[in-house]
Coordinates of C-alpha atoms in Angstrom, one line a residue:
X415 CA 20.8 25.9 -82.8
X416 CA 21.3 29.4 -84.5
X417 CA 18.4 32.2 -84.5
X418 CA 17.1 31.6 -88.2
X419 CA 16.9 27.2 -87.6
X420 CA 14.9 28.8 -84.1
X421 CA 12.6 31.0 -86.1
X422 CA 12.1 28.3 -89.0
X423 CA 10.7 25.9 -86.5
X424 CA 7.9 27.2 -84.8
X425 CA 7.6 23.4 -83.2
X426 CA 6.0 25.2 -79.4
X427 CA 8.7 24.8 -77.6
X428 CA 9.3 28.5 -76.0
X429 CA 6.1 28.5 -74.6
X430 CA 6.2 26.8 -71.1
X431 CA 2.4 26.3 -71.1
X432 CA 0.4 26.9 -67.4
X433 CA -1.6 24.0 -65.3
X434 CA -0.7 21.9 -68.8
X435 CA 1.1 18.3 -69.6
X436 CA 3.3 20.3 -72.0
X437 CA 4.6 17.2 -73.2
X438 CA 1.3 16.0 -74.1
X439 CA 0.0 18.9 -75.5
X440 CA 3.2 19.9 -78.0
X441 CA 2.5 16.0 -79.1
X442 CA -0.8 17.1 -80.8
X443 CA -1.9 20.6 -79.9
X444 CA -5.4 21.3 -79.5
X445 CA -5.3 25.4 -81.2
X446 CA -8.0 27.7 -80.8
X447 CA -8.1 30.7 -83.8
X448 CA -11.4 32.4 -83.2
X449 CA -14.0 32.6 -81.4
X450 CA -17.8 34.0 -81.2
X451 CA -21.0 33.6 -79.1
X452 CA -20.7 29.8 -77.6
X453 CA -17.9 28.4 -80.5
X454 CA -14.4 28.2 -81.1
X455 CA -12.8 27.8 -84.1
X456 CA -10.2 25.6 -84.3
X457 CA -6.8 25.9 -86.4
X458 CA -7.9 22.5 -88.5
X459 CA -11.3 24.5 -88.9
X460 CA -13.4 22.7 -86.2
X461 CA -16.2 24.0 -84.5
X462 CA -15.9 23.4 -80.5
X463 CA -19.2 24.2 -78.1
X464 CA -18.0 26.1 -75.1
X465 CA -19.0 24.1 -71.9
X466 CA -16.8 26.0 -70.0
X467 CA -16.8 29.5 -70.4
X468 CA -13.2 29.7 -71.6
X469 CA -11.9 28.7 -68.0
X470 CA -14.8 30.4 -66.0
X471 CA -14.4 33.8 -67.3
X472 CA -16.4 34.1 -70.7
X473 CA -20.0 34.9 -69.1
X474 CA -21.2 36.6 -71.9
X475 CA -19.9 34.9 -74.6
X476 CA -17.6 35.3 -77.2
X477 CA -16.3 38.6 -79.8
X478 CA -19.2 40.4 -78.2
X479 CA -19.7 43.9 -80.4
X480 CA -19.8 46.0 -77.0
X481 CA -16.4 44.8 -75.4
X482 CA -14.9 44.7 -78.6
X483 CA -15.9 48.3 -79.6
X484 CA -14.6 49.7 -76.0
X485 CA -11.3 48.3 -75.8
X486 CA -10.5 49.4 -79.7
X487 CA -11.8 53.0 -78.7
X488 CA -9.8 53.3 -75.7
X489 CA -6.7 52.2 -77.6
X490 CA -7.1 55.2 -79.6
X491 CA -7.9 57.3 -76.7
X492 CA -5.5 56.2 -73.8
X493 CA -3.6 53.5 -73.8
X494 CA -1.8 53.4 -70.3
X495 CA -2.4 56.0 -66.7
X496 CA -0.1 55.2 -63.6
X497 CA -2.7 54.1 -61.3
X498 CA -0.1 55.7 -57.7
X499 CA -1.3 59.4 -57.1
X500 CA -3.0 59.2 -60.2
X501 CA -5.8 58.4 -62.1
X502 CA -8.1 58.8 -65.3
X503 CA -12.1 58.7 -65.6
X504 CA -12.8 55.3 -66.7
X505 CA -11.2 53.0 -63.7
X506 CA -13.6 55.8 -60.9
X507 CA -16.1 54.7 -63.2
X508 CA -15.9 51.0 -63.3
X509 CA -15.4 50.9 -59.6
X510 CA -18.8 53.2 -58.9
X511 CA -20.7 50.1 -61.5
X512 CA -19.2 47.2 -59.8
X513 CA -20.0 49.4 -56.6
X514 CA -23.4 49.3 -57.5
X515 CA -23.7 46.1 -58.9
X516 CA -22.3 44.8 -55.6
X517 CA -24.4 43.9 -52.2
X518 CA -25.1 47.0 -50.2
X519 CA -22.4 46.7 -47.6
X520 CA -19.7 47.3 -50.3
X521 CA -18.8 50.5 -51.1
X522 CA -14.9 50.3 -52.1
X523 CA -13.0 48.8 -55.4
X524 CA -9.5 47.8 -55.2
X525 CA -8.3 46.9 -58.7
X526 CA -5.6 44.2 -59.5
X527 CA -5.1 42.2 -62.5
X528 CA -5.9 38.4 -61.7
X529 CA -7.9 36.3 -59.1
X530 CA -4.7 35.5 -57.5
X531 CA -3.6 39.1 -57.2
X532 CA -7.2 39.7 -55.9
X533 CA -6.7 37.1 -53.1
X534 CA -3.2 38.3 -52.2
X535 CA -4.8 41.8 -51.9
X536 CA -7.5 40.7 -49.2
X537 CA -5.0 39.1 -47.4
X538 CA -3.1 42.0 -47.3
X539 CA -5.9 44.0 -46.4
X540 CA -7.0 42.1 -43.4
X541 CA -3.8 42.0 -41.8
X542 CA -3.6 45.8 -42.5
X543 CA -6.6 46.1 -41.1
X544 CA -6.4 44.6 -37.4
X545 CA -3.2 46.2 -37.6
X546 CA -4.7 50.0 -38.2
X547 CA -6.6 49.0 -35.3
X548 CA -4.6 48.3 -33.1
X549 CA -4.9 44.4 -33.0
X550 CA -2.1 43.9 -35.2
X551 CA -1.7 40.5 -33.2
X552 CA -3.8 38.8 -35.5
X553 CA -1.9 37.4 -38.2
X554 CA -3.6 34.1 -38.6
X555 CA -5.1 32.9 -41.7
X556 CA -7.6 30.2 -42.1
X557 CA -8.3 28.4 -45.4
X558 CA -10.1 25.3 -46.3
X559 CA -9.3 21.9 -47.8
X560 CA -9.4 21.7 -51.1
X561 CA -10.0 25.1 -51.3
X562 CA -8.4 27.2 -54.7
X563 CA -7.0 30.6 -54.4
X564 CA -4.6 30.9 -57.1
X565 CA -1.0 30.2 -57.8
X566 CA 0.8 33.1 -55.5
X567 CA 2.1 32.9 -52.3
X568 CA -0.4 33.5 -50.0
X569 CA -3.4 31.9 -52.3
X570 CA -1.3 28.6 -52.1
X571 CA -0.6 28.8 -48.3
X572 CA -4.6 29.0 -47.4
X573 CA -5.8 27.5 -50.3
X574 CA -6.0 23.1 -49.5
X575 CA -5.5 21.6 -53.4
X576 CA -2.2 19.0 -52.3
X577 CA -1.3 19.3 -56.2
X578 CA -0.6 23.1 -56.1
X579 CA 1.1 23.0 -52.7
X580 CA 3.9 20.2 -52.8
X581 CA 6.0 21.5 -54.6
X582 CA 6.5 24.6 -53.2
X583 CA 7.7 24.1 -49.5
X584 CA 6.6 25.4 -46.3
X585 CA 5.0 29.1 -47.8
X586 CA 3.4 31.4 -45.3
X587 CA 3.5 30.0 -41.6
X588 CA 0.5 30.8 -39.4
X589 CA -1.8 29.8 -41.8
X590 CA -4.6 26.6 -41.0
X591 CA -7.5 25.1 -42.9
X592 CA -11.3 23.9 -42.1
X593 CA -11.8 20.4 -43.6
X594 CA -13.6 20.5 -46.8
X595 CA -17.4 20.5 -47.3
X596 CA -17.6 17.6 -49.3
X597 CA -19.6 14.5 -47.7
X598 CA -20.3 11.9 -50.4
X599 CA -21.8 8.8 -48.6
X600 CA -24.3 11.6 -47.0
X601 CA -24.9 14.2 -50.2
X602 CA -24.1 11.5 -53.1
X603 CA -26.5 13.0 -56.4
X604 CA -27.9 16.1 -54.6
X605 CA -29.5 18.5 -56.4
X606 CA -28.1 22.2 -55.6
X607 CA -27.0 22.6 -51.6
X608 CA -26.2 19.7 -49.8
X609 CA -29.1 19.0 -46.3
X610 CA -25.8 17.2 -44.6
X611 CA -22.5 19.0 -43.3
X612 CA -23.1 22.7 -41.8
X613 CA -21.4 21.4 -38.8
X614 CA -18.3 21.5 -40.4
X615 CA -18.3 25.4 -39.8
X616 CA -18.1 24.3 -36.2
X617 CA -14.0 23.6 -36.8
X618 CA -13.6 27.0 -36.6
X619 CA -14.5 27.2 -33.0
X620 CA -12.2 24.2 -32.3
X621 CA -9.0 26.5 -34.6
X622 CA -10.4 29.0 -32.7
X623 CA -9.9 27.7 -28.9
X624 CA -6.4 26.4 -30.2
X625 CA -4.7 29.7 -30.9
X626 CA -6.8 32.4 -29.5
X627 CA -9.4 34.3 -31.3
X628 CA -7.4 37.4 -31.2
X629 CA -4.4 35.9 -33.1
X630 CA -6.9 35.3 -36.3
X631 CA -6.9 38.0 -38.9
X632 CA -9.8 36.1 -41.4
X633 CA -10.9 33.2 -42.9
X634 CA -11.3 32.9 -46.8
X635 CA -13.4 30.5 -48.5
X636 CA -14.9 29.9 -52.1
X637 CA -18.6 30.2 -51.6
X638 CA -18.5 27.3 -54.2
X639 CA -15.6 25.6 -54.5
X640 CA -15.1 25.2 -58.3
X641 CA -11.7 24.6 -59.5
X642 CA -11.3 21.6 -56.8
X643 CA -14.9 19.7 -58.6
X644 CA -17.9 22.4 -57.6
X645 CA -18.6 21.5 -54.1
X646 CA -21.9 22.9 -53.1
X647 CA -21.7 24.2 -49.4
X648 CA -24.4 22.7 -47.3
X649 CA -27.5 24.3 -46.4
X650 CA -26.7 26.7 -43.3
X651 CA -22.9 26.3 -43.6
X652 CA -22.2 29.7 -44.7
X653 CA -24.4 31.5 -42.4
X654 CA -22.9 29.2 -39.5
X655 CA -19.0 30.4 -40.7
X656 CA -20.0 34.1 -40.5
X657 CA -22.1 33.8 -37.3
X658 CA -18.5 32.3 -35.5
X659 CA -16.0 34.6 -37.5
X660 CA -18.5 38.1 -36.4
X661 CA -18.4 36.5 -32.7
X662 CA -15.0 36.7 -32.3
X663 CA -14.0 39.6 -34.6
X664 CA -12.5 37.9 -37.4
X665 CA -13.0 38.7 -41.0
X666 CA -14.5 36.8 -43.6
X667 CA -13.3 36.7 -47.3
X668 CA -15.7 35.2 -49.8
X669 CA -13.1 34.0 -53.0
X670 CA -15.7 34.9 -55.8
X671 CA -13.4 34.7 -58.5
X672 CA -15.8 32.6 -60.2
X673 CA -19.5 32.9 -58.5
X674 CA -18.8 36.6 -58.8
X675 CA -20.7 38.4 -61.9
X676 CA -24.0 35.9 -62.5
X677 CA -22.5 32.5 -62.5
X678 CA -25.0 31.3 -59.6
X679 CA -28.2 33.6 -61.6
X680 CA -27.1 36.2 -59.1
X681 CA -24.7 39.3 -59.1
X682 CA -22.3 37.5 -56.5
X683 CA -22.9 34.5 -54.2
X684 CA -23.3 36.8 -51.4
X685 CA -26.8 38.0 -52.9
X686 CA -27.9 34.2 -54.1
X687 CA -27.0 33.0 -50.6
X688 CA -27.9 36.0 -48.5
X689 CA -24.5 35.8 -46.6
X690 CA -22.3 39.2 -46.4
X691 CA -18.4 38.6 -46.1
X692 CA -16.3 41.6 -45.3
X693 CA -14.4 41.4 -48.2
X694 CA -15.1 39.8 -51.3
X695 CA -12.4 39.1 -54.4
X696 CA -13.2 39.0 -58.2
X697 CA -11.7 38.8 -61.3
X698 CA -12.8 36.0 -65.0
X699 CA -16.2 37.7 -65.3
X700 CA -15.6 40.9 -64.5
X701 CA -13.9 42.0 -68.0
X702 CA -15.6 39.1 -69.7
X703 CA -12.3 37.5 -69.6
X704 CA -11.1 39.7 -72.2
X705 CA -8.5 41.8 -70.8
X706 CA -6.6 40.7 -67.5
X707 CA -8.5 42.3 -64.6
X708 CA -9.2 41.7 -60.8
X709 CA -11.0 43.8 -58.1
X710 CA -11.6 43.3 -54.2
X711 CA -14.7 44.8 -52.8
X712 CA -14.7 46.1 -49.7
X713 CA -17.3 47.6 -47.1
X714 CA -16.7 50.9 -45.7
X715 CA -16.1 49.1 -42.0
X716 CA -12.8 48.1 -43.8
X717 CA -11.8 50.6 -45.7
X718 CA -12.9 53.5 -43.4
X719 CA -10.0 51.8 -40.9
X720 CA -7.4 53.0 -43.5
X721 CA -8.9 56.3 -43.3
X722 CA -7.1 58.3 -40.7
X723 CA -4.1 60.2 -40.0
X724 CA -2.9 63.1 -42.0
X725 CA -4.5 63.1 -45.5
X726 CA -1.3 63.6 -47.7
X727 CA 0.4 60.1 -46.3
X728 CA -0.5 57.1 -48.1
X729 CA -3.3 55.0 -46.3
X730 CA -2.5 51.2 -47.7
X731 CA 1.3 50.7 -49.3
X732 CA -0.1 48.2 -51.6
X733 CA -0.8 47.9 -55.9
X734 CA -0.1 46.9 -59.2
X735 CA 1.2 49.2 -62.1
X736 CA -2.2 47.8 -64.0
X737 CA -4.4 48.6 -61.2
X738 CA -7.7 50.0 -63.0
X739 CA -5.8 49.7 -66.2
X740 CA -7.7 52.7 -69.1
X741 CA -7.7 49.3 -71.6
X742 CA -8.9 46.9 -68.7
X743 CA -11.4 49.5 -67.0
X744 CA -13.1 50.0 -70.8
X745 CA -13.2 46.3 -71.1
X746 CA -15.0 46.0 -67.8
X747 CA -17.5 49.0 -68.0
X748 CA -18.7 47.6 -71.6
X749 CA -19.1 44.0 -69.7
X750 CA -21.0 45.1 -66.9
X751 CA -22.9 46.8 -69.5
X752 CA -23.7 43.5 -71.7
X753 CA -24.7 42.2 -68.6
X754 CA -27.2 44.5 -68.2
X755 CA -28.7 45.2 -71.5
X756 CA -29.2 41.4 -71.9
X757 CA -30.2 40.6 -68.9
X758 CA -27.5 37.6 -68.7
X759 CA -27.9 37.4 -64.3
X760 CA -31.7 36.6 -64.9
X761 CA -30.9 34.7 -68.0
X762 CA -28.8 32.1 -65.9
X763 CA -31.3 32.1 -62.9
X764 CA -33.7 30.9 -65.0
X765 CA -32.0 28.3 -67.2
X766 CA -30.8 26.9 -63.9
X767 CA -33.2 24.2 -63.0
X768 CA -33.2 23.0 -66.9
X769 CA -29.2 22.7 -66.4
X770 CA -29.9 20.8 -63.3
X771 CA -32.1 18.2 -65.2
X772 CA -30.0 17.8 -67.7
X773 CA -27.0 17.7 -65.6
X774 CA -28.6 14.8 -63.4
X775 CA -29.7 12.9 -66.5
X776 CA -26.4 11.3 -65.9
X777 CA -27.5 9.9 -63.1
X778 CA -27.1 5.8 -63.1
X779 CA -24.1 5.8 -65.9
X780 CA -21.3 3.4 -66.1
X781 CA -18.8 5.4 -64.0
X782 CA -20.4 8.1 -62.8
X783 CA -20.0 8.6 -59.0
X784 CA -21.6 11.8 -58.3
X785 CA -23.2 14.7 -59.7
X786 CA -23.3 18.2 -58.3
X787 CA -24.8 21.3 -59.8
X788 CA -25.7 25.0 -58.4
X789 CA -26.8 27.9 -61.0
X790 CA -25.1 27.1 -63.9
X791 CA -22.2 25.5 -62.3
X792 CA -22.0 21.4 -62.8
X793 CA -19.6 18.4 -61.9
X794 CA -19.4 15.2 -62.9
X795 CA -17.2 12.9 -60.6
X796 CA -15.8 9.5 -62.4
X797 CA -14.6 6.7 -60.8
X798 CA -10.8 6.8 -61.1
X799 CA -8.8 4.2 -62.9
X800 CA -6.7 1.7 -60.4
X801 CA -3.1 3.7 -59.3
X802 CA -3.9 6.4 -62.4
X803 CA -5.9 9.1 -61.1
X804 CA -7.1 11.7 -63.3
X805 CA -6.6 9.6 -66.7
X806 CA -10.1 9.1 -66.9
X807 CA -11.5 12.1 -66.7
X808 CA -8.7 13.5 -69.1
X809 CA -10.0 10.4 -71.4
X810 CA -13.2 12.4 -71.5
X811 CA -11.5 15.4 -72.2
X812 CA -9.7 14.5 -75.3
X813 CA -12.7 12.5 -76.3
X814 CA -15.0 15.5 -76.1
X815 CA -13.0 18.1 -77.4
X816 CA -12.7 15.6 -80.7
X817 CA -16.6 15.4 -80.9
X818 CA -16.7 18.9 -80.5
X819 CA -17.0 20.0 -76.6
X820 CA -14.9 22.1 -74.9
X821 CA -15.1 20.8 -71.4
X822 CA -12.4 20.8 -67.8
X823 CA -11.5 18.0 -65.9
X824 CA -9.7 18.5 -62.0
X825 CA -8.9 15.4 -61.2
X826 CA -11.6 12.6 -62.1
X827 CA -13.9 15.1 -62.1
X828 CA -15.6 16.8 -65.4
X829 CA -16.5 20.8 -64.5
X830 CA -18.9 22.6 -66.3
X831 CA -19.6 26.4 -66.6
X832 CA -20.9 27.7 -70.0
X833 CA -21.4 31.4 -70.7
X834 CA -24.4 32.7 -69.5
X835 CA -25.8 33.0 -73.3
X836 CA -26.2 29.1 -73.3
X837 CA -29.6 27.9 -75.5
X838 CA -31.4 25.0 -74.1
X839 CA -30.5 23.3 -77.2
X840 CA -26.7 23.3 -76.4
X841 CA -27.3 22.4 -72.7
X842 CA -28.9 19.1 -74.5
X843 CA -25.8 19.0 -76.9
X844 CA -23.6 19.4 -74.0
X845 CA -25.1 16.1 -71.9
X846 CA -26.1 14.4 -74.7
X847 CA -22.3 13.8 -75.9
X848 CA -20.9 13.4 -72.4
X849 CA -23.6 10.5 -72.0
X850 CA -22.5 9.4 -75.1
X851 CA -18.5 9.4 -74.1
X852 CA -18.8 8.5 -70.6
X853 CA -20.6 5.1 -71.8
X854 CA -17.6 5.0 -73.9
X855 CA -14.8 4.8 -71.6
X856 CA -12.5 2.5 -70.2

């Protein structure tokens, strides 16, 4: 084919489109043009309610004057600052909000630019760590099952989805997992944390006794577990997993890439659950999803480690040219702002319990096998077609997004997560036409 018959056709090809059944898609695209508040426009000029925050990241909505404003100002201001032995006003800036916005143990900002770079940076970090301490023996990692921490080489190895692992070979070695938290004949339709299943922290101590506590760098888990179908953890897990890690000097990593920034009516799900990690990764809400943009907080235990030696040598040989990116660090100051101003943490605390009613007015469906909710975080769980798993719950997907909900399916599972500017009125809209297509399906 020659360059002009390329350029005539526009037919999608070029694009090879992430975490999608390109195929599928290229078939009969689903085309987003705009977007404002909780809508997107669509290119056959629909109207499409957003259940799902974009994909996590959208907390405050959509075009919001604020974030728009900053990023077109800082394009005319400063478009790009190397971030090694350099810097520019606006990235110290961000870091001292999130700083402050952050529990009281952190006190340090690492920028990246993703959740997965942001993951790959606390592992980094905590190996770094024992190491600059003189225990740099411990080079274990821990993950959990069915635990998500992004696409790159380390997030794959302790992360525990089967889907985003098989393909990809053996990946870091030294790397093992804690069963999942999930116990459906014992939490089956439980309303935020689960009574059943804080035990399961107790695996630690049996990974633990197998290799040697002092081989074990940290343990990273998603506070909630979204992208695998929102698993609550049970009541006292958490607490449990940081009593054992602090026992035998092992650091904990909380995966906040989406808890972080008032998903759970809280600033991070170390506040709503009252458990401090030693490091803690973020990324979606922090720039409103707007610009690319990642961070990972640490306390001043950790990064007071790096802090010795002569001062001209370089304390931690790790970053991204876009670390604290001017464009990025605008985008995230105005965001943190808009969170602020409107209120949007307290906002989502207190439409919790109506999303929880709502969510659970599911409850006794055709289909529906569980429900599980916490802040405004919800999962419906379908009972999977005969030797085609996930077709049903993709059923629903289609089916919505033509009725005009934009909702995410992992698995059989339907995830929810609207921005935090949700009305009650589209919280009904939302489980009023899943009721509606769930007793529709097959």
């Amino acid at each position: 084919m020659c360059h002009e018959e390329r350029k005539m056709q526009n037919d999608l090809s070029a694009f090879w489109m992430p975490f999608t059944a390109n195929r599928q898609f290229k078939s009969a695209p689903r085309m987003f043009v705009s977007a404002e508040g909780m809508h997107y426009k669509t290119s056959d000029n629909r109207t499409i309610l957003d259940g799902t925050a974009g994909l996590w990241c959208c907390n405050a909505g959509h075009k919001r004057p604020k974030i728009t404003e900053a990023i077109k100002a800082q394009a005319d201001e400063l478009d790009y600052a190397p971030a090694f032995q350099m810097g520019h006003p606006k990235a110290f800036e961000l870091a001292s909000m999130v700083r402050d916005m952050a529990p009281e143990p952190f006190e340090h900002v690492f920028f990246t630019n993703s959740g997965s770079e942001s993951v790959e940076t606390a592992l980094k970090i905590a190996l770094a760590y024992h190491h600059a301490r003189g225990e740099g023996q411990r080079t274990r990692l821990i993950g959990r099952e069915r635990g998500y921490h992004g696409v790159n080489f380390g997030g794959i190895s302790v992360g525990g989805i089967v889907s985003n692992r098989r393909m990809f070979g053996s990946l870091l070695t030294g790397v093992d997992h804690l069963p999942a938290t999930h116990l459906p004949e014992q939490n089956s339709f439980v309303r935020g944390q689960p009574e059943h299943g804080a035990d399961l922290a107790d695996e630690l101590l049996r990974i633990i006794a197998l290799h040697g506590p002092e081989t074990i760098a940290a343990v990273i888990v998603e506070p909630v577990s979204g992208s695998t179908g929102v698993l609550i953890p049970p009541k006292g897990y958490l607490e449990r997993l940081r009593a054992i890690t602090e026992q035998h000097g092992i650091l904990l990593i909380f995966d906040e890439v989406i808890t972080g920034f008032g998903r759970l009516g809280a600033p991070f799900a170390a506040d709503y659950f009252g458990v401090m990690p030693d490091l803690i990764t973020c990324a979606k809400g922090l720039t409103n999803g707007v610009i690319p943009m990642g961070a990972v907080l640490a306390t001043a235990k950790i990064h007071d480690a790096f802090m010795t030696g002569p001062e001209h040598v370089i304390e931690l040989f790790h970053g991204y040219t876009y670390s604290g990116n001017p464009m990025a660090s605008a985008a995230g100051i105005a965001t943190l702002e808009t969170y602020k101003e409107e209120g949007l943490f307290e906002r989502a605390n207190a439409l919790a319990s109506y999303w929880e009613d709502g969510l659970h007015s599911l409850k006794g469906l055709p289909l529906v096998k569980d429900l599980r909710n916490l802040g405004l975080i919800g999962a419906i769980e379908l009972e999977p077609i005969a030797g085609e798993p996930t077709k049903r719950a993709f059923s629903a997907f289609l089916k919505a997004y033509d009725a005009g909900l934009l909702i995410r399916t992992t698995g059989d599972i339907i995830a929810l997560s609207p921005p935090l500017i949700i009305e009650k009125s589209q919280i009904d809209q939302i489980f009023d036409t899943l009721s509606s297509i769930i007793k529709e399906l097959d």
